[in-house]
mmCIF file of C-alpha atoms in Angstrom:
data_model
loop_
_atom_site.group_PDB
_atom_site.id
_atom_site.type_symbol
_atom_site.label_atom_id
_atom_site.label_comp_id
_atom_site.label_asym_id
_atom_site.label_seq_id
_atom_site.Cartn_x
_atom_site.Cartn_y
_atom_site.Cartn_z
ATOM 1 C CA MET A 187 0.025 -0.054 -0.117
ATOM 2 C CA LYS A 188 1.282 3.555 -1.019
ATOM 3 C CA ARG A 189 1.463 5.902 1.940
ATOM 4 C CA ILE A 190 0.415 9.424 2.251
ATOM 5 C CA THR A 191 1.982 12.640 3.393
ATOM 6 C CA VAL A 192 0.192 15.989 4.595
ATOM 7 C CA GLY A 193 2.233 19.221 4.779
ATOM 8 C CA LEU A 194 0.545 21.974 6.984
ATOM 9 C CA SER A 195 0.764 25.667 6.326
ATOM 10 C CA THR A 196 0.078 28.736 4.893
ATOM 11 C CA LEU A 197 3.033 28.795 6.417
ATOM 12 C CA ILE A 198 2.905 25.664 8.695
ATOM 13 C CA LEU A 199 3.909 22.163 12.543
ATOM 14 C CA THR A 200 5.691 20.091 15.578
ATOM 15 C CA LEU A 201 5.178 20.011 19.391
ATOM 16 C CA ALA A 202 8.083 19.073 21.321
ATOM 17 C CA VAL A 203 12.038 19.876 22.119
ATOM 18 C CA ALA A 204 14.576 19.957 19.543
ATOM 19 C CA CYS A 205 14.202 16.610 17.713
ATOM 20 C CA GLY A 206 12.032 15.097 20.368
ATOM 21 C CA SER A 207 8.700 13.700 19.631
ATOM 22 C CA GLY A 208 4.924 13.497 20.935
ATOM 23 C CA GLU A 209 2.361 10.974 20.084
ATOM 24 C CA THR A 210 -1.311 10.362 20.523
ATOM 25 C CA GLY A 211 -3.269 7.114 20.254
ATOM 26 C CA GLY A 212 -0.592 4.689 20.099
ATOM 27 C CA GLY A 213 2.442 4.370 17.672
ATOM 28 C CA GLY A 214 3.567 3.394 14.356
ATOM 29 C CA SER A 215 1.795 1.967 11.241
ATOM 30 C CA SER A 216 0.759 -1.326 12.535
ATOM 31 C CA GLU A 217 -2.641 -2.526 11.620
ATOM 32 C CA GLY A 218 -5.339 -0.543 13.150
ATOM 33 C CA THR A 219 -3.155 2.584 13.354
ATOM 34 C CA TYR A 220 -3.059 5.510 10.774
ATOM 35 C CA ARG A 221 0.255 7.200 11.674
ATOM 36 C CA VAL A 222 0.532 10.830 10.747
ATOM 37 C CA LEU A 223 3.880 12.407 11.072
ATOM 38 C CA PHE A 224 4.527 16.144 11.213
ATOM 39 C CA ILE A 225 8.314 17.680 10.873
ATOM 40 C CA GLY A 226 8.416 21.321 11.549
ATOM 41 C CA PRO A 227 9.591 24.149 13.744
ATOM 42 C CA LEU A 228 8.310 23.484 17.432
ATOM 43 C CA SER A 229 11.254 25.654 18.366
ATOM 44 C CA GLY A 230 12.570 28.864 16.851
ATOM 45 C CA PRO A 231 10.713 32.141 15.165
ATOM 46 C CA ALA A 232 7.878 29.929 13.949
ATOM 47 C CA ALA A 233 7.092 27.831 16.862
ATOM 48 C CA GLU A 234 3.707 29.368 17.910
ATOM 49 C CA ILE A 235 2.708 28.741 14.290
ATOM 50 C CA ALA A 236 3.693 25.108 14.239
ATOM 51 C CA LYS A 237 2.121 24.454 17.749
ATOM 52 C CA ALA A 238 -1.322 25.992 16.775
ATOM 53 C CA GLN A 239 -1.476 23.937 13.640
ATOM 54 C CA VAL A 240 -0.509 20.586 15.684
ATOM 55 C CA ALA A 241 -3.497 21.551 17.999
ATOM 56 C CA GLY A 242 -5.672 21.658 15.249
ATOM 57 C CA MET A 243 -4.480 18.470 13.631
ATOM 58 C CA ARG A 244 -5.003 16.738 17.052
ATOM 59 C CA ALA A 245 -8.536 18.228 17.289
ATOM 60 C CA GLY A 246 -9.359 16.891 14.001
ATOM 61 C CA ALA A 247 -7.758 13.555 14.837
ATOM 62 C CA ASP A 248 -10.231 13.196 17.729
ATOM 63 C CA VAL A 249 -13.315 13.789 15.734
ATOM 64 C CA VAL A 250 -12.245 11.372 12.932
ATOM 65 C CA ASN A 251 -11.406 8.782 15.331
ATOM 66 C CA ALA A 252 -14.702 9.260 17.135
ATOM 67 C CA SER A 253 -16.374 8.384 13.668
ATOM 68 C CA GLY A 254 -14.297 5.389 12.719
ATOM 69 C CA GLY A 255 -10.666 6.864 11.809
ATOM 70 C CA ILE A 256 -9.346 6.923 8.305
ATOM 71 C CA ASP A 257 -10.047 3.936 6.091
ATOM 72 C CA GLY A 258 -11.194 2.300 9.661
ATOM 73 C CA ARG A 259 -7.643 2.823 11.247
ATOM 74 C CA ARG A 260 -7.178 5.030 14.245
ATOM 75 C CA VAL A 261 -5.275 8.232 13.496
ATOM 76 C CA THR A 262 -2.028 9.113 15.450
ATOM 77 C CA ILE A 263 -0.159 12.084 15.467
ATOM 78 C CA VAL A 264 3.545 12.126 15.952
ATOM 79 C CA THR A 265 5.578 15.177 16.013
ATOM 80 C CA ARG A 266 9.546 15.977 15.366
ATOM 81 C CA ASP A 267 11.013 19.284 15.665
ATOM 82 C CA ASP A 268 13.202 20.312 12.836
ATOM 83 C CA GLN A 269 14.008 23.982 14.380
ATOM 84 C CA LEU A 270 13.249 25.529 10.924
ATOM 85 C CA ASP A 271 16.179 23.752 9.504
ATOM 86 C CA PRO A 272 15.701 22.305 6.006
ATOM 87 C CA THR A 273 18.596 20.123 6.309
ATOM 88 C CA LYS A 274 17.601 18.757 9.819
ATOM 89 C CA ALA A 275 13.845 18.071 8.443
ATOM 90 C CA MET A 276 15.431 16.003 5.661
ATOM 91 C CA SER A 277 17.677 14.034 8.119
ATOM 92 C CA ILE A 278 14.544 13.702 10.247
ATOM 93 C CA LEU A 279 12.436 12.229 7.354
ATOM 94 C CA GLN A 280 15.101 9.635 6.192
ATOM 95 C CA ALA A 281 15.292 8.346 9.762
ATOM 96 C CA GLU A 282 11.453 7.787 9.963
ATOM 97 C CA LEU A 283 11.335 6.297 6.612
ATOM 98 C CA SER A 284 13.959 3.763 7.648
ATOM 99 C CA SER A 285 12.415 2.786 11.049
ATOM 100 C CA THR A 286 8.526 3.280 11.170
ATOM 101 C CA PRO A 287 7.432 4.672 8.201
ATOM 102 C CA PRO A 288 4.337 6.900 8.496
ATOM 103 C CA ASP A 289 1.039 6.848 6.494
ATOM 104 C CA LEU A 290 0.874 10.728 6.408
ATOM 105 C CA VAL A 291 3.413 13.399 6.708
ATOM 106 C CA VAL A 292 3.172 17.335 7.425
ATOM 107 C CA PRO A 293 6.388 18.834 6.092
ATOM 108 C CA GLY A 294 6.749 21.940 8.152
ATOM 109 C CA VAL A 295 5.247 25.382 8.050
ATOM 110 C CA VAL A 296 7.302 27.358 5.807
ATOM 111 C CA SER A 297 8.288 26.415 2.213
ATOM 112 C CA ASP A 298 11.832 26.113 2.713
ATOM 113 C CA GLU A 299 11.208 23.007 4.789
ATOM 114 C CA GLY A 300 8.799 21.448 2.321
ATOM 115 C CA LEU A 301 11.345 22.043 -0.506
ATOM 116 C CA ALA A 302 13.976 19.870 1.199
ATOM 117 C CA VAL A 303 11.704 16.821 1.696
ATOM 118 C CA LEU A 304 9.092 16.996 -1.118
ATOM 119 C CA PRO A 305 11.670 15.347 -3.586
ATOM 120 C CA VAL A 306 11.811 12.206 -1.196
ATOM 121 C CA LEU A 307 8.461 12.221 -0.717
ATOM 122 C CA THR A 308 7.528 12.092 -4.171
ATOM 123 C CA GLN A 309 10.045 9.619 -5.058
ATOM 124 C CA HIS A 310 8.356 7.387 -2.470
ATOM 125 C CA LYS A 311 4.753 8.345 -3.673
ATOM 126 C CA ILE A 312 3.904 9.950 -0.481
ATOM 127 C CA LEU A 313 0.838 12.124 -0.436
ATOM 128 C CA ALA A 314 1.382 15.718 0.866
ATOM 129 C CA LEU A 315 -1.387 18.093 1.616
ATOM 130 C CA GLY A 316 -0.509 21.176 3.640
ATOM 131 C CA GLY A 317 -0.376 24.834 4.406
ATOM 132 C CA LEU A 318 2.963 25.613 2.277
ATOM 133 C CA VAL A 319 1.817 28.030 -0.593
ATOM 134 C CA SER A 320 4.752 29.313 -2.708
ATOM 135 C CA ASP A 321 5.047 29.149 -6.437
ATOM 136 C CA ALA A 322 8.108 26.375 -5.561
ATOM 137 C CA VAL A 323 6.030 23.979 -4.024
ATOM 138 C CA ASN A 324 3.096 24.487 -6.158
ATOM 139 C CA ASP A 325 4.937 22.943 -8.999
ATOM 140 C CA THR A 326 2.447 20.101 -9.526
ATOM 141 C CA LYS A 327 4.711 18.418 -12.299
ATOM 142 C CA LYS A 328 7.343 18.261 -9.793
ATOM 143 C CA TYR A 329 5.475 17.542 -6.595
ATOM 144 C CA PRO A 330 2.201 15.767 -8.249
ATOM 145 C CA TYR A 331 1.313 14.466 -4.757
ATOM 146 C CA PHE A 332 1.520 18.060 -2.786
ATOM 147 C CA PHE A 333 -1.850 19.751 -2.025
ATOM 148 C CA SER A 334 -1.775 22.630 0.163
ATOM 149 C CA ASN A 335 -4.312 23.355 3.032
ATOM 150 C CA GLY A 336 -3.542 26.945 3.040
ATOM 151 C CA GLN A 337 -4.837 29.861 0.878
ATOM 152 C CA GLY A 338 -2.757 31.165 -1.979
ATOM 153 C CA PHE A 339 -1.006 34.504 -1.901
ATOM 154 C CA GLN A 340 -2.810 36.320 -4.640
ATOM 155 C CA ALA A 341 -6.330 37.040 -3.202
ATOM 156 C CA PRO A 342 -4.741 38.685 -0.124
ATOM 157 C CA ALA A 343 -2.347 40.593 -2.200
ATOM 158 C CA ASP A 344 -5.349 41.923 -4.394
ATOM 159 C CA ALA A 345 -7.220 43.003 -1.029
ATOM 160 C CA LEU A 346 -3.996 44.648 0.085
ATOM 161 C CA THR A 347 -3.373 46.621 -3.275
ATOM 162 C CA ASN A 348 -7.085 47.789 -3.475
ATOM 163 C CA ALA A 349 -6.508 49.399 -0.116
ATOM 164 C CA LEU A 350 -3.329 51.135 -1.082
ATOM 165 C CA LYS A 351 -5.007 52.201 -4.382
ATOM 166 C CA ALA A 352 -8.000 53.766 -2.433
ATOM 167 C CA ALA A 353 -5.510 55.535 -0.042
ATOM 168 C CA GLY A 354 -3.702 56.963 -2.808
ATOM 169 C CA HIS A 355 -0.438 55.417 -2.304
ATOM 170 C CA THR A 356 1.868 54.915 -5.369
ATOM 171 C CA LYS A 357 5.399 54.447 -4.322
ATOM 172 C CA ILE A 358 5.640 51.317 -2.066
ATOM 173 C CA ALA A 359 8.591 49.874 -0.440
ATOM 174 C CA TYR A 360 7.962 46.130 0.241
ATOM 175 C CA VAL A 361 9.969 44.149 3.015
ATOM 176 C CA ARG A 362 10.078 40.607 2.786
ATOM 177 C CA PRO A 363 12.075 37.584 4.299
ATOM 178 C CA ASP A 364 14.427 36.129 1.874
ATOM 179 C CA THR A 365 12.622 32.716 1.649
ATOM 180 C CA ALA A 366 10.467 31.148 -1.107
ATOM 181 C CA SER A 367 7.594 32.093 0.393
ATOM 182 C CA GLY A 368 8.598 35.763 0.579
ATOM 183 C CA ALA A 369 9.445 35.606 -2.977
ATOM 184 C CA THR A 370 5.810 34.417 -3.902
ATOM 185 C CA ALA A 371 3.959 36.948 -1.590
ATOM 186 C CA LEU A 372 6.136 39.866 -3.417
ATOM 187 C CA ARG A 373 5.210 38.186 -6.858
ATOM 188 C CA ALA A 374 1.480 38.169 -6.046
ATOM 189 C CA PHE A 375 1.722 41.848 -4.911
ATOM 190 C CA GLN A 376 3.306 42.606 -7.898
ATOM 191 C CA GLN A 377 0.860 41.067 -10.166
ATOM 192 C CA ALA A 378 -1.899 42.589 -8.062
ATOM 193 C CA ALA A 379 -0.191 45.993 -8.620
ATOM 194 C CA ASP A 380 0.353 45.678 -12.333
ATOM 195 C CA GLY A 381 -1.135 48.543 -14.155
ATOM 196 C CA SER A 382 -2.106 50.453 -11.176
ATOM 197 C CA GLY A 383 0.715 52.899 -11.528
ATOM 198 C CA MET A 384 2.212 51.813 -8.278
ATOM 199 C CA THR A 385 6.104 51.439 -8.085
ATOM 200 C CA THR A 386 7.496 48.914 -5.826
ATOM 201 C CA LYS A 387 10.874 48.737 -4.211
ATOM 202 C CA GLU A 388 11.911 45.406 -2.673
ATOM 203 C CA VAL A 389 14.080 44.946 0.353
ATOM 204 C CA LYS A 390 15.121 41.160 1.681
ATOM 205 C CA TYR A 391 15.895 40.523 5.059
ATOM 206 C CA ASN A 392 17.306 37.131 6.797
ATOM 207 C CA PRO A 393 14.413 35.750 8.842
ATOM 208 C CA SER A 394 16.673 34.697 11.386
ATOM 209 C CA ALA A 395 17.724 38.298 12.082
ATOM 210 C CA VAL A 396 16.505 40.171 15.504
ATOM 211 C CA ASP A 397 17.378 43.416 14.741
ATOM 212 C CA LEU A 398 15.889 44.923 11.433
ATOM 213 C CA THR A 399 16.454 48.498 11.989
ATOM 214 C CA ASP A 400 18.749 48.857 9.145
ATOM 215 C CA ILE A 401 16.330 46.974 6.886
ATOM 216 C CA LEU A 402 13.627 49.476 7.334
ATOM 217 C CA GLN A 403 16.111 52.308 7.002
ATOM 218 C CA ARG A 404 17.201 51.071 3.480
ATOM 219 C CA ALA A 405 13.184 50.444 2.902
ATOM 220 C CA THR A 406 12.306 54.156 3.574
ATOM 221 C CA ALA A 407 15.633 55.554 2.326
ATOM 222 C CA GLY A 408 13.789 56.490 -1.053
ATOM 223 C CA HIS A 409 10.821 58.415 0.579
ATOM 224 C CA PRO A 410 7.899 55.904 -0.075
ATOM 225 C CA ASN A 411 4.566 56.943 0.677
ATOM 226 C CA ALA A 412 3.652 53.307 2.097
ATOM 227 C CA LEU A 413 5.516 50.579 3.467
ATOM 228 C CA VAL A 414 4.280 46.793 3.331
ATOM 229 C CA LEU A 415 5.900 44.208 5.652
ATOM 230 C CA ASP A 416 5.916 40.550 5.082
ATOM 231 C CA GLY A 417 7.263 37.767 7.393
ATOM 232 C CA TYR A 418 5.980 35.147 9.762
ATOM 233 C CA GLY A 419 6.345 34.292 13.521
ATOM 234 C CA THR A 420 8.582 36.297 15.378
ATOM 235 C CA SER A 421 10.092 38.106 12.682
ATOM 236 C CA VAL A 422 6.862 40.320 12.317
ATOM 237 C CA GLY A 423 7.533 41.312 15.783
ATOM 238 C CA TYR A 424 11.106 42.359 15.005
ATOM 239 C CA LEU A 425 9.853 44.435 12.029
ATOM 240 C CA LEU A 426 7.512 46.141 14.281
ATOM 241 C CA GLN A 427 9.825 47.078 16.834
ATOM 242 C CA ALA A 428 12.274 48.436 14.169
ATOM 243 C CA ARG A 429 9.408 50.758 13.068
ATOM 244 C CA GLN A 430 8.614 51.762 16.165
ATOM 245 C CA LYS A 431 12.269 52.559 17.199
ATOM 246 C CA LEU A 432 12.943 54.317 14.214
ATOM 247 C CA ARG A 433 9.619 56.298 14.922
ATOM 248 C CA LEU A 434 8.418 55.553 11.419
ATOM 249 C CA THR A 435 5.273 57.553 10.699
ATOM 250 C CA ILE A 436 4.715 56.190 7.190
ATOM 251 C CA PRO A 437 1.362 54.382 6.816
ATOM 252 C CA THR A 438 2.499 50.690 6.922
ATOM 253 C CA TYR A 439 0.570 47.628 5.744
ATOM 254 C CA THR A 440 1.539 44.003 6.341
ATOM 255 C CA ASP A 441 0.782 41.134 3.715
ATOM 256 C CA LEU A 442 -1.092 37.945 4.682
ATOM 257 C CA SER A 443 1.749 36.122 6.615
ATOM 258 C CA PRO A 444 1.926 38.745 9.472
ATOM 259 C CA CYS A 445 -1.590 39.011 10.117
ATOM 260 C CA LEU A 446 -1.486 34.903 10.873
ATOM 261 C CA SER A 447 1.245 35.632 13.213
ATOM 262 C CA ASN A 448 -0.989 37.841 15.356
ATOM 263 C CA PRO A 449 1.006 40.810 15.718
ATOM 264 C CA ALA A 450 -0.682 41.937 18.837
ATOM 265 C CA SER A 451 0.843 39.021 20.702
ATOM 266 C CA LEU A 452 4.220 39.927 19.500
ATOM 267 C CA VAL A 453 4.500 43.737 20.413
ATOM 268 C CA PRO A 454 2.713 46.372 22.591
ATOM 269 C CA ALA A 455 -0.468 48.043 21.200
ATOM 270 C CA SER A 456 1.791 51.339 20.704
ATOM 271 C CA ALA A 457 3.947 49.708 18.002
ATOM 272 C CA LEU A 458 0.758 48.886 16.255
ATOM 273 C CA GLN A 459 -0.447 52.310 15.772
ATOM 274 C CA GLY A 460 -0.782 53.197 11.854
ATOM 275 C CA VAL A 461 -0.587 49.478 10.866
ATOM 276 C CA LYS A 462 -3.074 47.589 8.956
ATOM 277 C CA SER A 463 -3.118 44.026 7.664
ATOM 278 C CA ALA A 464 -4.581 41.766 4.970
ATOM 279 C CA CYS A 465 -6.305 39.207 6.888
ATOM 280 C CA PRO A 466 -8.713 36.301 6.052
ATOM 281 C CA LYS A 467 -12.512 36.632 6.643
ATOM 282 C CA ILE A 468 -13.047 32.914 7.173
ATOM 283 C CA PHE A 469 -15.188 33.400 10.202
ATOM 284 C CA LYS A 470 -18.338 35.084 11.102
ATOM 285 C CA LYS A 471 -19.937 36.384 14.266
ATOM 286 C CA SER A 472 -20.766 33.503 16.782
ATOM 287 C CA GLY A 473 -24.319 33.268 16.116
ATOM 288 C CA GLU A 474 -23.717 33.245 12.334
ATOM 289 C CA GLU A 475 -21.127 30.336 12.071
ATOM 290 C CA SER A 476 -21.626 27.218 10.095
ATOM 291 C CA ALA A 477 -22.337 24.033 11.887
ATOM 292 C CA ALA A 478 -18.939 22.840 10.620
ATOM 293 C CA MET A 479 -17.191 25.787 12.477
ATOM 294 C CA LYS A 480 -19.166 25.143 15.758
ATOM 295 C CA ARG A 481 -18.119 21.599 15.644
ATOM 296 C CA PHE A 482 -14.474 22.681 15.194
ATOM 297 C CA ARG A 483 -14.494 25.276 17.960
ATOM 298 C CA THR A 484 -15.940 22.300 20.495
ATOM 299 C CA ALA A 485 -13.217 20.037 19.316
ATOM 300 C CA LEU A 486 -10.553 22.248 19.912
ATOM 301 C CA GLU A 487 -11.395 23.515 23.229
ATOM 302 C CA LYS A 488 -9.352 20.468 24.804
ATOM 303 C CA GLN A 489 -6.400 21.625 23.125
ATOM 304 C CA GLY A 490 -6.296 25.158 24.971
ATOM 305 C CA PRO A 491 -6.949 28.736 24.048
ATOM 306 C CA MET A 492 -6.399 30.088 20.475
ATOM 307 C CA LYS A 493 -3.192 32.385 20.507
ATOM 308 C CA LEU A 494 -3.102 32.754 16.486
ATOM 309 C CA PRO A 495 -5.949 33.499 13.975
ATOM 310 C CA ILE A 496 -8.565 30.715 13.738
ATOM 311 C CA ASN A 497 -7.570 29.397 10.522
ATOM 312 C CA GLN A 498 -4.092 28.579 11.789
ATOM 313 C CA TYR A 499 -6.217 25.943 13.866
ATOM 314 C CA SER A 500 -9.136 25.228 11.470
ATOM 315 C CA ALA A 501 -7.249 24.509 8.373
ATOM 316 C CA PRO A 502 -5.093 21.426 9.830
ATOM 317 C CA TYR A 503 -8.218 20.503 11.636
ATOM 318 C CA ASP A 504 -10.189 20.354 8.304
ATOM 319 C CA THR A 505 -7.284 18.272 6.689
ATOM 320 C CA MET A 506 -7.968 15.404 9.026
ATOM 321 C CA LEU A 507 -11.632 15.384 8.175
ATOM 322 C CA LEU A 508 -10.707 15.910 4.472
ATOM 323 C CA LEU A 509 -8.557 12.776 4.518
ATOM 324 C CA GLN A 510 -11.220 10.823 5.981
ATOM 325 C CA ALA A 511 -13.788 11.795 3.658
ATOM 326 C CA VAL A 512 -11.437 11.121 0.494
ATOM 327 C CA ALA A 513 -9.996 7.846 1.622
ATOM 328 C CA LYS A 514 -13.865 6.829 2.076
ATOM 329 C CA GLN A 515 -14.466 8.125 -1.645
ATOM 330 C CA ALA A 516 -11.380 6.548 -3.113
ATOM 331 C CA GLY A 517 -12.011 3.281 -1.099
ATOM 332 C CA SER A 518 -8.512 3.110 0.151
ATOM 333 C CA THR A 519 -5.498 5.395 1.248
ATOM 334 C CA ASP A 520 -3.434 4.702 -1.805
ATOM 335 C CA THR A 521 -1.657 7.657 -3.038
ATOM 336 C CA GLU A 522 -2.792 7.745 -6.454
ATOM 337 C CA ALA A 523 -6.459 7.057 -5.464
ATOM 338 C CA MET A 524 -6.672 9.564 -3.161
ATOM 339 C CA SER A 525 -4.929 12.463 -5.412
ATOM 340 C CA LYS A 526 -7.575 11.896 -8.117
ATOM 341 C CA VAL A 527 -10.479 12.367 -5.314
ATOM 342 C CA LEU A 528 -8.679 15.329 -4.480
ATOM 343 C CA LEU A 529 -8.563 16.953 -7.852
ATOM 344 C CA ASN A 530 -12.438 16.197 -8.032
ATOM 345 C CA LEU A 531 -13.682 16.874 -4.567
ATOM 346 C CA PRO A 532 -17.452 16.221 -4.237
ATOM 347 C CA PRO A 533 -19.144 19.334 -3.184
ATOM 348 C CA LYS A 534 -20.528 17.416 -0.036
ATOM 349 C CA ILE A 535 -16.896 17.143 1.170
ATOM 350 C CA SER A 536 -16.049 20.794 0.731
ATOM 351 C CA SER A 537 -19.218 22.023 2.191
ATOM 352 C CA SER A 538 -18.571 19.561 5.361
ATOM 353 C CA LEU A 539 -15.446 21.532 6.222
ATOM 354 C CA ALA A 540 -15.039 24.678 8.543
ATOM 355 C CA THR A 541 -12.235 27.021 7.060
ATOM 356 C CA TYR A 542 -12.927 27.896 3.174
ATOM 357 C CA SER A 543 -16.293 28.241 1.556
ATOM 358 C CA ASN A 544 -15.015 26.141 -1.652
ATOM 359 C CA TRP A 545 -11.943 23.874 -1.112
ATOM 360 C CA LYS A 546 -11.072 23.027 -4.548
ATOM 361 C CA TYR A 547 -7.884 22.083 -6.554
ATOM 362 C CA THR A 548 -6.934 21.754 -10.115
ATOM 363 C CA SER A 549 -4.489 19.825 -12.197
ATOM 364 C CA ASP A 550 -2.155 22.819 -12.391
ATOM 365 C CA ASN A 551 -2.848 24.716 -9.072
ATOM 366 C CA HIS A 552 -2.790 22.327 -5.765
ATOM 367 C CA GLN A 553 -3.518 25.492 -3.587
ATOM 368 C CA VAL A 554 -6.859 26.379 -2.189
ATOM 369 C CA GLN A 555 -8.025 29.397 -3.911
ATOM 370 C CA VAL A 556 -10.392 31.789 -2.290
ATOM 371 C CA PRO A 557 -11.865 35.142 -3.804
ATOM 372 C CA VAL A 558 -10.486 38.550 -2.877
ATOM 373 C CA THR A 559 -13.883 39.031 -0.883
ATOM 374 C CA ASP A 560 -12.824 36.485 1.684
ATOM 375 C CA TYR A 561 -10.403 39.121 2.825
ATOM 376 C CA ALA A 562 -10.115 42.736 4.681
ATOM 377 C CA VAL A 563 -7.447 45.138 5.375
ATOM 378 C CA MET A 564 -7.911 46.040 9.123
ATOM 379 C CA ARG A 565 -6.334 47.029 12.141
ATOM 380 C CA PRO A 566 -4.394 43.764 13.646
ATOM 381 C CA THR A 567 -5.180 44.482 17.441
ATOM 382 C CA ALA A 568 -6.295 42.339 20.069
ATOM 383 C CA MET A 569 -7.779 38.658 19.290
ATOM 384 C CA LYS A 570 -10.708 36.756 21.084
ATOM 385 C CA GLY A 571 -11.595 33.468 19.941
ATOM 386 C CA GLY A 572 -9.283 33.492 17.076
ATOM 387 C CA GLN A 573 -10.737 36.614 15.630
ATOM 388 C CA PHE A 574 -9.259 40.161 15.552
ATOM 389 C CA VAL A 575 -11.617 42.660 17.814
ATOM 390 C CA ALA A 576 -10.417 45.750 16.052
ATOM 391 C CA ALA A 577 -12.725 47.450 13.327
ATOM 392 C CA PRO A 578 -11.464 47.231 9.702
#
């Protein structure tokens, strides 16, 4: 039987200490057990994102196990910390494949981790379905078994450029991490801004850097009339700290990834003055939520409070339910069979999930595509129940 892999990210999951592990529900790919392996940054700048996604996966596994498991097998979640190091991620995968091969793999929360392991997963015909959303991982010919549970960058970029145009900003400084995801976010922004009369100055930074004042000094040297920041995890805090330290008053916006890192948890409210973020509107007021979203919230309660935006938990949760439904539709957990179902998801499967209004893939695009109307440019202040409480 071919085995399956799921990578979780927009962006992206582990839960332990360096190279340690955690397991729920038993061990290994023995009969009656469906072993899900997550290799991701449980420590380092993206640790909170990883932990949030693991919590979502575990909540989903609880629901799936209560209704028969995946193809009749009980789901177990196993985590390994790669410390956001692609080389370590590859070493962990090789060790797992030689000992207790998993049925499903979640390859990190940022694309650089995924790019390290996807070639081997493809070689072994292990299905990957996760939150990585860069152009590099969305190469469907090179990685035909990778599907993303994260939204692409284009819709939030469209929402962001619409807000910039409405405010009359035409000279933009775009600050991004020197990563595959950062490059994709910039490309989406440039595509959205094409023909609008905007000019964009790109400034890259090392995502492991903690002092980014020189980066923002370079970005603002040409006197742009708006600043756009991109990044993930603690890097978002360092960017906002640098902005406050330099006493910048230039209108500042963030792309999707900073929103998903919950900026208000990283810096004081004073550092968010004059900042707006492109954020997903994947939730409604509690009285208007779908039955699927209410079910998700109930399942997540035992995992603890949400510290990040709700979709950091709900997309990984949905992934477990999606795999259960796809395996049932395919009649097996064979990689080829499940891939065919993923490319032709019946509406009844998509409508049963909590995160997106329409979960759909095509042969040349393995990312979940959502419309620009699913996003808002808003103030990223405090959060309650996974939602920002600020007015747009």
